[in-house]
XYZ file of C-alpha atoms in Angstrom:
781
model
C -38.336 -48.483 5.027
C -35.096 -49.445 3.301
C -33.967 -47.009 0.640
C -33.178 -49.038 -2.483
C -31.428 -47.669 -5.569
C -33.866 -46.706 -8.308
C -32.919 -49.550 -10.644
C -33.868 -52.114 -7.940
C -37.221 -50.487 -7.383
C -37.959 -50.479 -11.096
C -37.009 -54.109 -11.518
C -39.650 -55.224 -8.966
C -42.586 -53.479 -10.720
C -44.849 -54.940 -13.401
C -43.615 -54.630 -17.012
C -46.038 -51.878 -18.148
C -45.411 -49.806 -15.092
C -41.691 -50.394 -15.512
C -41.802 -49.118 -19.086
C -43.628 -45.979 -17.998
C -41.117 -45.337 -15.227
C -38.213 -45.863 -17.653
C -39.741 -43.392 -20.098
C -40.201 -40.868 -17.291
C -36.577 -41.342 -16.215
C -35.309 -40.922 -19.772
C -37.381 -37.780 -20.104
C -35.910 -36.433 -16.861
C -32.348 -37.167 -18.033
C -32.982 -35.405 -21.332
C -34.486 -32.460 -19.496
C -31.479 -32.236 -17.219
C -29.067 -32.404 -20.171
C -31.096 -29.809 -22.025
C -31.162 -27.548 -18.997
C -27.435 -27.904 -18.395
C -26.460 -27.354 -22.021
C -29.123 -24.693 -22.296
C -27.836 -22.977 -19.198
C -24.331 -22.976 -20.623
C -25.574 -21.767 -23.985
C -27.632 -19.077 -22.303
C -24.625 -18.063 -20.192
C -22.324 -18.026 -23.220
C -24.862 -16.099 -25.258
C -25.100 -13.511 -22.518
C -21.329 -13.134 -22.413
C -19.238 -10.982 -24.708
C -16.235 -12.491 -26.484
C -13.968 -10.831 -23.902
C -15.888 -12.380 -21.017
C -15.770 -15.811 -22.637
C -12.003 -15.463 -23.069
C -11.639 -14.429 -19.436
C -13.448 -17.588 -18.400
C -11.259 -19.567 -20.812
C -8.091 -18.257 -19.167
C -9.529 -19.011 -15.736
C -10.339 -22.594 -16.731
C -6.897 -22.996 -18.302
C -5.280 -21.658 -15.132
C -7.188 -24.234 -13.073
C -6.078 -26.934 -15.560
C -9.715 -27.780 -16.227
C -9.293 -29.089 -19.778
C -12.986 -29.752 -20.383
C -14.062 -26.252 -19.381
C -11.122 -24.710 -21.261
C -12.194 -26.269 -24.555
C -15.882 -25.669 -23.917
C -15.411 -21.914 -23.480
C -12.769 -21.435 -26.174
C -14.784 -23.380 -28.739
C -17.871 -21.339 -27.927
C -15.902 -18.169 -28.652
C -14.594 -19.592 -31.924
C -18.003 -20.813 -33.083
C -19.730 -17.518 -32.342
C -17.123 -15.022 -33.497
C -14.933 -16.727 -36.109
C -16.772 -15.291 -39.094
C -16.500 -11.750 -37.713
C -12.845 -12.318 -36.833
C -11.959 -13.338 -40.381
C -13.799 -10.341 -41.763
C -11.811 -7.990 -39.509
C -8.522 -9.689 -40.403
C -9.288 -9.282 -44.100
C -9.908 -5.556 -43.671
C -6.536 -4.850 -42.005
C -3.333 -3.889 -43.761
C -1.138 -3.783 -40.643
C -1.172 -4.483 -36.938
C -3.513 -2.029 -35.128
C -1.468 0.331 -32.938
C -3.743 2.564 -30.916
C -5.794 1.106 -28.099
C -9.003 2.203 -29.836
C -8.038 0.398 -33.048
C -7.033 -2.712 -31.124
C -10.333 -2.760 -29.251
C -12.218 -2.315 -32.531
C -10.730 -5.682 -33.581
C -12.000 -7.422 -30.438
C -13.564 -10.409 -32.178
C -10.345 -11.053 -34.100
C -8.273 -10.794 -30.938
C -10.528 -13.095 -28.925
C -10.874 -15.830 -31.556
C -7.094 -15.964 -32.003
C -6.695 -16.008 -28.220
C -9.168 -18.883 -27.989
C -7.082 -20.931 -30.424
C -3.940 -19.947 -28.526
C -5.388 -21.148 -25.208
C -6.363 -24.442 -26.830
C -2.815 -24.836 -28.156
C -1.383 -24.059 -24.732
C -3.690 -26.655 -23.206
C -2.431 -29.245 -25.705
C 1.136 -28.343 -24.700
C 0.273 -29.035 -21.058
C -1.242 -32.352 -22.085
C 2.038 -33.205 -23.866
C 0.379 -33.194 -27.279
C 2.866 -30.985 -29.167
C 1.691 -31.819 -32.679
C -1.923 -30.877 -31.928
C -0.612 -27.660 -30.373
C 1.629 -26.934 -33.367
C -1.312 -27.159 -35.779
C -3.212 -24.516 -33.825
C -0.158 -22.252 -33.480
C 0.337 -22.486 -37.264
C -3.333 -21.738 -37.847
C -2.971 -18.529 -35.802
C 0.116 -17.348 -37.699
C -1.531 -18.004 -41.058
C -5.089 -16.777 -40.428
C -4.769 -14.157 -37.677
C -1.395 -12.358 -38.011
C -2.819 -9.035 -36.731
C -4.521 -10.378 -33.603
C -3.387 -9.125 -30.191
C -4.128 -10.267 -26.657
C -4.398 -8.116 -23.540
C -1.937 -8.847 -20.760
C -3.277 -7.905 -17.315
C 0.104 -6.347 -16.559
C -0.957 -3.564 -18.864
C -0.229 -4.108 -22.554
C -1.162 -5.989 -25.728
C 0.997 -8.717 -27.238
C 1.036 -10.288 -30.704
C -0.574 -13.715 -30.628
C 1.055 -14.685 -33.937
C 4.545 -13.801 -32.654
C 3.998 -15.797 -29.476
C 2.743 -18.698 -31.619
C 5.879 -18.587 -33.770
C 8.020 -18.778 -30.656
C 6.030 -21.779 -29.433
C 6.384 -23.526 -32.806
C 10.133 -23.002 -32.649
C 10.169 -24.409 -29.149
C 8.256 -27.511 -30.298
C 10.579 -28.042 -33.277
C 13.935 -27.340 -31.624
C 13.290 -27.768 -27.915
C 14.409 -24.220 -27.160
C 14.353 -20.669 -28.393
C 17.576 -19.020 -29.491
C 18.508 -15.947 -27.532
C 17.869 -12.915 -29.685
C 21.063 -10.921 -30.209
C 20.937 -7.169 -29.975
C 21.876 -4.898 -32.828
C 25.488 -3.835 -32.637
C 25.395 -0.949 -35.089
C 23.815 2.307 -34.032
C 21.615 4.149 -36.481
C 23.164 7.597 -36.430
C 20.433 10.217 -36.035
C 20.003 13.058 -38.467
C 19.657 16.122 -36.245
C 17.144 18.874 -36.853
C 18.565 22.089 -38.294
C 16.492 25.249 -37.906
C 15.859 27.311 -41.016
C 14.234 30.019 -38.854
C 15.354 29.932 -35.184
C 13.503 33.151 -34.344
C 14.919 36.492 -33.232
C 14.508 36.010 -29.463
C 15.843 33.214 -27.277
C 13.597 33.882 -24.275
C 10.563 35.524 -25.814
C 9.114 38.615 -24.151
C 5.424 37.838 -24.661
C 4.398 41.213 -23.200
C 5.695 42.857 -26.358
C 3.325 40.923 -28.616
C 0.154 40.544 -26.593
C -1.526 40.712 -23.200
C -1.879 38.265 -20.297
C -5.410 38.435 -18.941
C -6.784 37.085 -15.636
C -3.466 35.593 -14.540
C -3.864 33.098 -11.694
C -7.522 32.378 -12.406
C -9.562 29.919 -14.422
C -10.323 32.721 -16.917
C -6.637 33.102 -17.809
C -5.771 33.645 -21.466
C -3.068 35.188 -23.575
C -4.321 37.543 -26.320
C -1.964 37.977 -29.284
C -1.901 41.544 -30.592
C 1.139 41.413 -32.881
C 1.093 38.017 -34.557
C 3.777 38.813 -37.125
C 6.128 40.037 -34.437
C 5.501 36.981 -32.250
C 6.018 34.623 -35.190
C 9.346 36.288 -35.920
C 10.351 36.034 -32.261
C 9.579 32.343 -31.695
C 10.805 30.910 -35.009
C 9.594 27.939 -36.996
C 7.513 25.182 -35.481
C 6.587 27.199 -32.381
C 3.036 28.525 -32.063
C 1.835 30.709 -33.740
C 4.580 30.175 -36.334
C 3.189 26.853 -37.550
C 2.972 27.429 -41.304
C 6.365 28.830 -42.285
C 7.944 25.412 -41.826
C 6.510 24.357 -45.157
C 8.842 26.888 -46.777
C 11.831 25.354 -44.997
C 14.088 23.873 -47.735
C 14.637 20.814 -45.542
C 10.894 20.182 -45.447
C 10.718 20.113 -49.230
C 13.807 17.937 -49.421
C 12.514 15.439 -46.842
C 9.134 15.257 -48.583
C 10.808 14.618 -51.919
C 12.922 11.868 -50.377
C 9.739 10.368 -48.887
C 11.145 10.632 -45.359
C 7.897 12.127 -44.053
C 5.609 9.246 -44.991
C 3.621 7.419 -42.331
C 2.002 8.380 -39.054
C 3.567 11.150 -36.968
C 3.458 8.747 -34.016
C 5.972 6.540 -35.815
C 8.420 9.460 -35.702
C 8.497 9.713 -31.897
C 11.386 7.226 -31.775
C 12.812 7.856 -35.245
C 16.600 8.345 -35.458
C 15.922 10.810 -38.273
C 15.409 13.766 -35.955
C 15.211 16.235 -38.799
C 12.284 14.357 -40.341
C 10.715 13.912 -36.882
C 10.842 17.672 -36.251
C 9.292 18.480 -39.629
C 6.645 15.776 -39.289
C 5.559 16.766 -35.785
C 5.569 20.485 -36.540
C 2.905 19.799 -39.181
C 1.062 16.989 -37.350
C -2.758 16.999 -37.091
C -2.796 17.022 -33.287
C -4.018 19.579 -30.739
C -1.470 22.386 -30.533
C -0.378 21.544 -26.998
C 0.345 17.887 -27.811
C 2.037 18.831 -31.073
C 4.290 21.405 -29.410
C 5.352 18.939 -26.708
C 6.588 16.378 -29.225
C 8.272 19.069 -31.306
C 10.065 20.091 -28.115
C 11.151 16.506 -27.426
C 12.631 16.219 -30.901
C 14.474 19.518 -30.522
C 15.884 18.343 -27.182
C 17.286 15.235 -28.836
C 18.884 17.458 -31.457
C 20.551 19.544 -28.775
C 18.476 22.641 -29.639
C 17.621 23.363 -26.012
C 16.604 27.013 -26.398
C 14.137 26.222 -29.194
C 12.790 23.292 -27.135
C 12.224 25.683 -24.242
C 10.305 27.995 -26.563
C 8.049 25.079 -27.558
C 7.326 24.107 -23.962
C 6.701 27.687 -22.864
C 4.356 28.248 -25.816
C 2.223 25.470 -24.335
C 2.179 27.149 -20.905
C 1.283 30.545 -22.373
C -1.241 29.508 -25.003
C -2.544 26.032 -24.129
C -2.090 25.430 -20.378
C -5.118 23.143 -20.158
C -4.294 20.964 -23.154
C -4.285 17.228 -22.610
C -3.498 13.996 -24.373
C -4.082 10.360 -23.501
C -1.662 7.730 -22.331
C -1.528 4.217 -23.752
C -3.738 3.137 -20.822
C -6.362 5.802 -21.584
C -5.578 8.005 -18.604
C -5.374 11.771 -19.212
C -1.985 13.400 -19.631
C -1.973 17.091 -18.706
C 0.441 18.572 -21.207
C 0.739 22.030 -19.634
C 2.011 20.674 -16.323
C 4.413 18.350 -18.118
C 5.719 21.304 -20.162
C 6.366 23.327 -17.006
C 8.259 20.434 -15.486
C 10.325 20.103 -18.651
C 11.221 23.804 -18.582
C 12.425 23.663 -14.991
C 14.419 20.508 -15.669
C 16.140 21.907 -18.764
C 17.009 25.188 -17.070
C 18.496 23.296 -14.139
C 20.516 21.068 -16.465
C 21.733 24.065 -18.478
C 22.695 26.768 -15.963
C 24.882 28.414 -18.622
C 21.680 29.751 -20.206
C 21.410 32.143 -17.255
C 17.627 32.095 -16.840
C 15.021 30.742 -14.477
C 11.225 30.668 -14.658
C 9.552 32.270 -11.649
C 5.953 32.181 -10.355
C 4.779 29.791 -13.083
C 2.089 27.335 -12.046
C -0.770 25.353 -13.572
C -3.361 23.902 -11.204
C -6.020 21.555 -12.545
C -9.006 21.242 -10.265
C -10.832 17.892 -10.573
C -7.809 16.624 -12.489
C -7.169 13.368 -10.646
C -9.674 11.163 -12.463
C -10.203 10.026 -16.051
C -12.900 12.601 -16.780
C -11.441 15.739 -18.382
C -14.829 17.361 -18.994
C -14.974 18.789 -15.468
C -11.349 19.961 -15.284
C -10.817 23.570 -14.214
C -7.443 25.017 -15.221
C -5.918 27.844 -13.176
C -2.844 29.336 -14.830
C 0.008 31.660 -14.033
C 2.542 31.452 -16.896
C 5.240 33.170 -14.825
C 8.214 35.039 -16.228
C 11.706 34.180 -17.391
C 14.245 36.187 -15.410
C 18.016 36.246 -15.518
C 19.772 34.272 -12.818
C 23.271 33.729 -11.566
C 24.390 30.173 -12.420
C 26.407 30.080 -9.201
C 23.629 31.170 -6.869
C 22.742 28.808 -4.024
C 19.306 27.248 -4.364
C 19.607 24.861 -1.447
C 17.923 26.017 1.737
C 20.113 26.039 4.773
C 18.115 24.653 7.704
C 17.809 27.198 10.476
C 17.287 26.475 14.130
C 13.675 27.587 13.751
C 13.008 25.323 10.771
C 14.416 22.313 12.632
C 11.746 22.568 15.314
C 9.427 19.561 15.083
C 5.910 20.720 14.441
C 4.339 17.266 14.203
C 5.333 13.659 14.883
C 3.500 10.726 13.309
C 4.018 7.513 15.228
C 5.873 6.864 18.453
C 7.950 3.839 17.551
C 11.579 3.422 16.550
C 10.427 4.191 13.009
C 8.317 7.330 12.777
C 7.823 10.533 10.805
C 8.380 14.148 11.701
C 7.210 17.357 10.087
C 9.396 20.372 10.765
C 8.297 23.954 11.367
C 8.918 24.738 7.675
C 6.495 21.873 6.786
C 9.251 19.586 5.455
C 8.997 15.868 6.249
C 11.580 13.306 7.337
C 11.509 9.597 8.117
C 13.255 8.897 11.424
C 14.785 5.490 12.216
C 16.474 4.864 15.546
C 16.586 8.585 16.165
C 18.230 9.561 12.846
C 16.876 10.783 9.473
C 16.490 7.900 7.022
C 16.281 8.240 3.238
C 14.727 5.264 1.437
C 17.436 4.199 -1.025
C 15.485 1.221 -2.232
C 15.294 -1.291 -5.041
C 12.836 -3.971 -6.137
C 14.631 -7.269 -5.661
C 13.025 -10.326 -7.294
C 15.814 -12.296 -9.019
C 14.083 -14.738 -11.354
C 15.801 -17.690 -12.993
C 15.468 -17.595 -16.756
C 12.792 -19.998 -17.941
C 10.523 -19.499 -14.945
C 7.173 -17.774 -15.405
C 4.028 -17.276 -13.308
C 2.039 -17.504 -16.551
C 3.145 -21.124 -16.930
C 3.024 -21.980 -13.239
C 6.798 -22.419 -13.064
C 7.778 -19.381 -10.973
C 9.956 -20.414 -8.075
C 10.647 -18.699 -4.766
C 14.052 -16.993 -4.950
C 14.191 -16.853 -1.163
C 14.738 -20.615 -0.984
C 16.214 -21.645 -4.355
C 19.562 -23.448 -4.271
C 20.032 -24.919 -7.728
C 23.712 -25.772 -7.220
C 22.933 -27.561 -3.934
C 25.742 -25.889 -2.007
C 23.604 -24.955 0.983
C 23.411 -21.256 0.033
C 20.556 -19.394 -1.614
C 21.523 -18.609 -5.197
C 20.862 -14.937 -5.968
C 21.706 -13.386 -2.597
C 24.952 -15.324 -2.080
C 26.153 -17.087 -5.254
C 25.939 -14.468 -8.012
C 29.076 -13.180 -9.736
C 29.853 -10.142 -11.872
C 30.606 -10.961 -15.513
C 32.877 -7.953 -15.927
C 34.061 -8.753 -19.466
C 30.600 -9.912 -20.556
C 31.727 -13.176 -22.070
C 28.912 -15.086 -20.315
C 31.377 -17.145 -18.300
C 32.691 -16.997 -14.747
C 36.387 -16.391 -15.232
C 39.036 -16.930 -12.580
C 39.142 -13.223 -11.764
C 35.347 -13.035 -11.335
C 34.690 -14.376 -7.829
C 31.329 -15.248 -6.374
C 30.071 -12.212 -4.423
C 26.273 -12.462 -4.101
C 23.618 -9.843 -4.751
C 23.341 -8.710 -1.137
C 26.940 -7.550 -1.156
C 26.512 -5.875 -4.545
C 23.441 -4.020 -3.260
C 25.282 -2.822 -0.166
C 28.200 -1.613 -2.292
C 25.761 0.235 -4.524
C 24.398 2.127 -1.523
C 21.001 0.410 -1.202
C 19.541 0.426 2.311
C 16.038 -0.944 1.561
C 14.305 -3.557 -0.586
C 10.576 -3.817 -1.252
C 8.817 -7.189 -0.899
C 5.320 -8.666 -0.535
C 4.455 -11.418 1.910
C 2.399 -13.296 -0.687
C 1.952 -15.312 -2.836
C 5.341 -16.856 -1.931
C 6.572 -17.672 1.562
C 8.990 -15.134 3.042
C 12.296 -16.474 4.375
C 12.774 -14.674 7.686
C 16.264 -16.058 8.282
C 17.390 -14.711 4.918
C 16.039 -11.229 5.647
C 17.571 -11.235 9.104
C 20.917 -11.916 7.475
C 20.254 -9.181 4.905
C 19.797 -6.712 7.744
C 22.410 -7.883 10.221
C 25.277 -8.341 7.748
C 24.443 -5.785 5.055
C 22.339 -3.179 6.887
C 19.474 -3.441 4.392
C 15.890 -3.139 5.686
C 12.601 -4.325 4.172
C 9.406 -2.513 3.186
C 6.929 -5.370 3.479
C 3.638 -5.205 1.641
C 0.253 -6.814 1.184
C -1.327 -6.496 -2.271
C -4.652 -5.621 -0.628
C -6.692 -7.427 -3.248
C -4.701 -6.424 -6.323
C -4.496 -9.408 -8.697
C -7.246 -10.803 -6.385
C -4.538 -11.688 -3.836
C -5.696 -11.891 -0.245
C -9.367 -11.236 -0.962
C -10.519 -14.710 -1.943
C -12.028 -13.264 -5.131
C -11.655 -14.880 -8.557
C -9.444 -13.046 -11.076
C -12.551 -11.985 -12.969
C -14.197 -9.740 -11.969
C -11.623 -9.508 -9.150
C -11.602 -7.950 -5.700
C -14.628 -5.853 -4.809
C -13.945 -3.208 -2.153
C -17.646 -3.019 -1.316
C -17.824 -6.762 -0.648
C -17.735 -7.490 3.088
C -16.413 -11.014 2.635
C -13.547 -9.783 0.443
C -12.740 -7.047 2.976
C -12.752 -9.520 5.837
C -10.336 -11.795 3.960
C -7.996 -8.917 3.142
C -7.995 -7.649 6.693
C -7.067 -11.129 7.882
C -4.279 -11.319 5.286
C -2.804 -8.039 6.522
C -3.181 -9.062 10.166
C -1.315 -12.300 9.473
C 1.519 -10.332 7.877
C 1.848 -7.790 10.657
C 1.587 -10.299 13.501
C 4.208 -12.528 11.893
C 6.777 -9.835 11.082
C 6.199 -6.836 13.365
C 8.989 -7.739 15.779
C 11.556 -8.437 13.071
C 14.423 -5.900 13.169
C 14.556 -5.648 9.375
C 11.044 -4.156 8.970
C 11.087 -0.484 7.915
C 7.345 0.048 7.373
C 4.234 -1.568 5.924
C 2.972 -1.080 2.353
C -0.620 -1.528 1.161
C -1.440 -2.458 -2.436
C 0.347 -2.059 -5.744
C -1.233 0.567 -8.031
C -4.683 -0.885 -7.299
C -6.304 2.244 -8.737
C -5.533 0.973 -12.247
C -8.082 -1.753 -11.625
C -6.470 -5.006 -12.790
C -8.384 -7.844 -11.090
C -10.004 -5.394 -8.682
C -12.536 -2.547 -8.849
C -10.504 0.245 -7.207
C -10.686 2.175 -10.493
C -14.492 2.073 -10.374
C -14.856 2.423 -6.585
C -11.897 4.592 -5.536
C -13.641 5.960 -2.456
C -14.435 2.454 -1.264
C -10.859 1.358 -1.896
C -9.187 4.231 -0.050
C -11.637 4.072 2.843
C -10.959 0.379 3.242
C -7.193 0.946 2.985
C -7.576 3.514 5.745
C -9.429 0.973 7.923
C -6.560 -1.446 7.386
C -3.961 1.190 8.311
C -5.847 2.098 11.480
C -6.050 -1.580 12.420
C -2.322 -2.126 11.830
C -1.533 0.639 14.302
C -3.524 -1.119 17.021
C -1.277 -4.171 16.812
C 1.980 -2.496 15.744
C 2.633 1.100 16.823
C 6.334 0.774 15.928
C 6.113 1.160 12.145
C 4.328 3.592 9.783
C 1.902 2.503 7.071
C 2.239 3.529 3.422
C 0.148 2.998 0.316
C 1.408 2.084 -3.148
C -0.802 3.914 -5.626
C -0.637 4.451 -9.386
C 0.826 7.863 -10.215
C -1.648 10.483 -8.874
C -4.859 8.859 -10.096
C -7.611 9.648 -7.540
C -5.109 11.480 -5.335
C -7.854 13.847 -4.171
C -9.870 10.890 -2.893
C -6.818 9.503 -1.103
C -6.373 12.855 0.660
C -10.006 12.837 1.741
C -10.502 9.154 2.581
C -7.201 7.964 4.082
C -6.070 10.135 7.036
C -4.581 7.136 8.879
C -2.179 6.203 6.068
C 1.105 7.876 6.971
C 3.026 7.893 3.680
C 1.905 8.339 0.080
C 3.800 5.970 -2.195
C 3.257 5.731 -5.922
C 4.588 3.908 -8.971
C 5.548 6.698 -11.375
C 7.112 6.566 -14.820
C 7.000 10.170 -16.020
C 9.995 10.534 -18.303
C 13.591 11.711 -18.295
C 12.901 14.855 -16.251
C 11.822 13.322 -12.940
C 8.339 13.295 -11.441
C 6.973 16.714 -12.268
C 4.050 17.910 -10.195
C 3.743 14.857 -7.924
C 5.413 16.483 -4.927
C 3.335 19.655 -5.098
C 0.089 17.793 -5.739
C 0.537 15.485 -2.748
C 1.393 18.461 -0.558
C -1.798 20.220 -1.629
C -4.132 17.224 -1.503
C -2.830 15.262 1.488
C 0.238 16.931 3.077
C 2.025 13.645 3.694
C 5.574 12.469 3.040
C 6.091 10.881 -0.380
C 8.252 8.094 -1.691
C 8.294 6.720 -5.234
C 7.511 3.031 -4.866
C 8.652 2.248 -8.418
C 10.597 4.158 -11.033
C 12.941 3.087 -13.778
C 13.808 2.769 -17.420
C 14.672 -0.074 -19.828
C 18.272 -0.604 -20.918
C 17.218 -1.397 -24.460
C 16.448 0.951 -27.369
C 15.711 -0.380 -30.831
C 18.517 0.537 -33.224
C 20.939 1.619 -30.493
C 24.056 -0.182 -29.301
C 24.233 -1.701 -25.856
C 26.469 1.144 -24.713
C 24.116 3.849 -25.998
C 21.065 2.170 -24.491
C 22.734 1.801 -21.106
C 23.831 5.432 -21.205
C 20.235 6.509 -21.830
C 19.031 4.346 -18.950
C 21.626 5.904 -16.652
C 20.656 9.468 -17.617
C 16.998 8.676 -16.962
C 17.830 7.314 -13.506
C 20.078 10.263 -12.722
C 17.271 12.743 -13.455
C 14.810 10.696 -11.389
C 17.046 10.475 -8.322
C 18.091 14.113 -8.544
C 14.412 15.077 -8.592
C 13.778 12.970 -5.488
C 16.725 14.617 -3.760
C 15.584 18.103 -4.775
C 12.297 17.582 -2.923
C 13.743 16.199 0.314
C 13.675 18.175 3.535
C 15.639 21.443 3.448
C 16.204 21.284 -0.318
C 14.812 23.683 -2.918
C 11.656 21.667 -3.659
C 8.521 20.792 -1.701
C 10.367 19.134 1.165
C 8.181 16.008 1.299
C 10.306 13.360 -0.454
C 11.691 10.591 1.755
C 13.272 8.481 -1.004
C 12.396 5.975 -3.682
C 12.536 2.370 -4.852
C 14.343 1.677 -8.113
C 12.703 -0.756 -10.476
C 14.570 -3.085 -10.616
C 17.699 -5.073 -9.718
C 17.646 -7.785 -12.391
C 16.054 -8.254 -15.811
C 13.053 -10.604 -15.730
C 12.712 -12.519 -18.985
C 9.177 -13.819 -18.442
C 7.356 -10.514 -18.734
C 6.761 -10.617 -22.494
C 5.371 -14.159 -22.483
C 8.231 -16.501 -23.497
C 10.487 -16.859 -20.416
C 13.444 -18.329 -22.337
C 13.716 -15.349 -24.674
C 15.072 -11.930 -23.758
C 12.355 -10.196 -25.699
C 13.084 -6.931 -27.503
C 9.522 -6.122 -28.516
C 8.119 -2.875 -27.187
C 5.122 -4.007 -25.147
C 3.558 -0.552 -24.879
C 4.420 3.024 -25.702
C 5.847 4.926 -22.774
C 7.895 7.970 -21.711
C 11.250 6.263 -22.128
C 14.276 7.073 -24.336
C 13.262 4.428 -26.876
C 9.585 5.391 -26.728
C 8.495 1.915 -25.623
C 8.224 -0.146 -22.468
C 10.721 -2.951 -23.004
C 9.503 -4.648 -19.857
C 12.215 -7.324 -19.779
C 15.086 -4.795 -19.691
C 14.493 -2.690 -16.563
C 17.307 -4.207 -14.499
C 20.344 -2.323 -13.305
C 21.880 -5.702 -13.954
C 21.375 -8.103 -16.849
C 21.678 -11.881 -17.095
C 23.781 -11.958 -20.253
C 22.762 -14.605 -22.767
C 20.936 -16.539 -20.060
C 23.260 -19.535 -20.036
C 24.542 -18.855 -16.501
C 21.222 -17.993 -14.854
C 20.545 -17.547 -11.954
C 24.151 -16.586 -11.108
C 25.558 -14.250 -13.759
C 25.269 -10.456 -13.370
C 26.269 -7.913 -16.001
C 26.231 -4.612 -14.127
C 25.041 -1.686 -16.202
C 26.082 1.980 -16.148
C 23.101 2.773 -13.925
C 24.530 0.573 -11.193
C 27.800 2.493 -11.124
C 25.912 5.797 -11.318
C 23.978 4.893 -8.159
C 27.203 3.966 -6.377
C 27.946 7.700 -6.568
C 24.423 9.140 -6.193
C 23.326 7.146 -3.154
C 26.343 8.199 -1.125
C 25.868 11.942 -1.576
C 23.352 12.205 1.271
């Protein structure tokens, strides 16, 4: 029987029957519409405002205008009243993560309007977009949006930038402050009667080296006199300090103590933090930081050691809500300061703080084992470097049999061996991005192929020049040199890359190796940012999902099979701080993640026995699970931003939990500090890098440290202007608090080289002090 369309069948029936059929069809259509709209309404009702916004971003990313407006409008309709109520209750922009999250409805409604405005911009409807951007700035000035790279950004500020772009066609480059705010240094009214306090005179150490450790004060007056003001237990006398009364009268102590972390008024910062309502360990650490900045090193040491003695298990919380173990950080600070100031003539011996169960976000089950150690006099000229003996050079263990492999010596120190010789990873992250490009706007290019001047050469690697006089022009005495040559002259021997999402240019990397001697650590994101897994961004890669695992394994196999025979490959790298959980569930399923990573490593070795396999983790989060679940991963790599004293306990912790060689896959510091001149900011960046590299060196084989460091990867070569949303603006907003000289993560300023005012991008390079520092450091060994 021929299958006719419904309307033909209806037309051939009697009138009454036809009317009935039409009514039935209309009823069915209405039911379908009701079900569809009802299903959406039910779905939206079941979703939180955050989940609706996630779906809004996804729809916007897919350029699905209808779905974008459907989801964003649902968020606005449901939460606008609550958002306006929250906005009306605020006096300033929320700062802590808890306060920001408490304003979730406000943040999500403003974000919904922002996404709608962005969609209008894509549709080339600037006036409709401008109205929404203006609405945000007027009604929701305190709203913030979460960036999956790890921070909140002001929606109103981004809207203002977009309005300016609509009105003028561009955004003026923000000029940096030229005048430094001269700091007022802390002056001690009561410095104490002892420089290196003999705690045995004032109390008793009980159960040293156990979880029952404690220090019992028996002569509080004597101890207070010894340590001086601001150092526990002398925490009240500071209120009698004449400078405290003066600062209070001048209203220099008003506001939150957290605002004083980066204050140039160091005297006020010291007084404010010494009286802050924080746990004693946290308070003492920030008092110590302020004293360091004031050049009062001995008093800073007393603050840090007071933490070790009295509060070894104290903890705070990072911006990302991960625990920060203050006692271990204090110990690391002490060792760093004593090393930097050998004229003091002291060293701290036998001190150690071990935190069992301390590698997750749960502090309730932490067990703290403490030995506070002792300060003893030392000879500033004594040799601390171990001289390798014939016995220590004996190879106890070899990992891998290829031209690139690892060896562990009889003294348990590790080395990376390449072509029969020890190899130190002197690496840098190299992703030169043309100003104006951004992955957020879908405009990010592939630097490995870009040739904007059409001269047949790739821009960054071969056509860059050094703007030595920083006039943002290429003068006659500033020849074209190219980044590859600049990297070689700096002493770099390795760059770190990923094989996705952009195509890798093999010919370019072959030239990098053959002409400049620079090798490549090539990585697969292993599901981070949902890359390689086939998962949507939300909820992201699931390491218990067999389909996702199959896709990731195939992604890695494709990488290895394509590149394993290339001479420039140093080793393979899995992931990029996946344990933090952005667009994946490694933070919720760490065992599943590390076990899968181990499966991948084992598979790689079946098809490529010539190169080791490393992981790129996030600091030491879940390090204990890595040690247990990933025996086939050869090298522990981690992105670590600890502060201006190096990497603290990382080396020791990896040795205890996994006994593998370590390299720092990312470390660095911004070259911008609010209120400081360019010169001062660059000097601070250079000092930060110097401490980081010296710490790496100190823990290499046959040095005084743990002997498991094999190098590190500097972050990064060139400033990337897109990281704080508007890619045409070199943004100077602190995106998140962090352990940097300026107290904030100025994400667009991490380069050892800048791009000037942006007018000569992608060619101009303004080399910073850190670049010239590394030209010396990287050639020492």
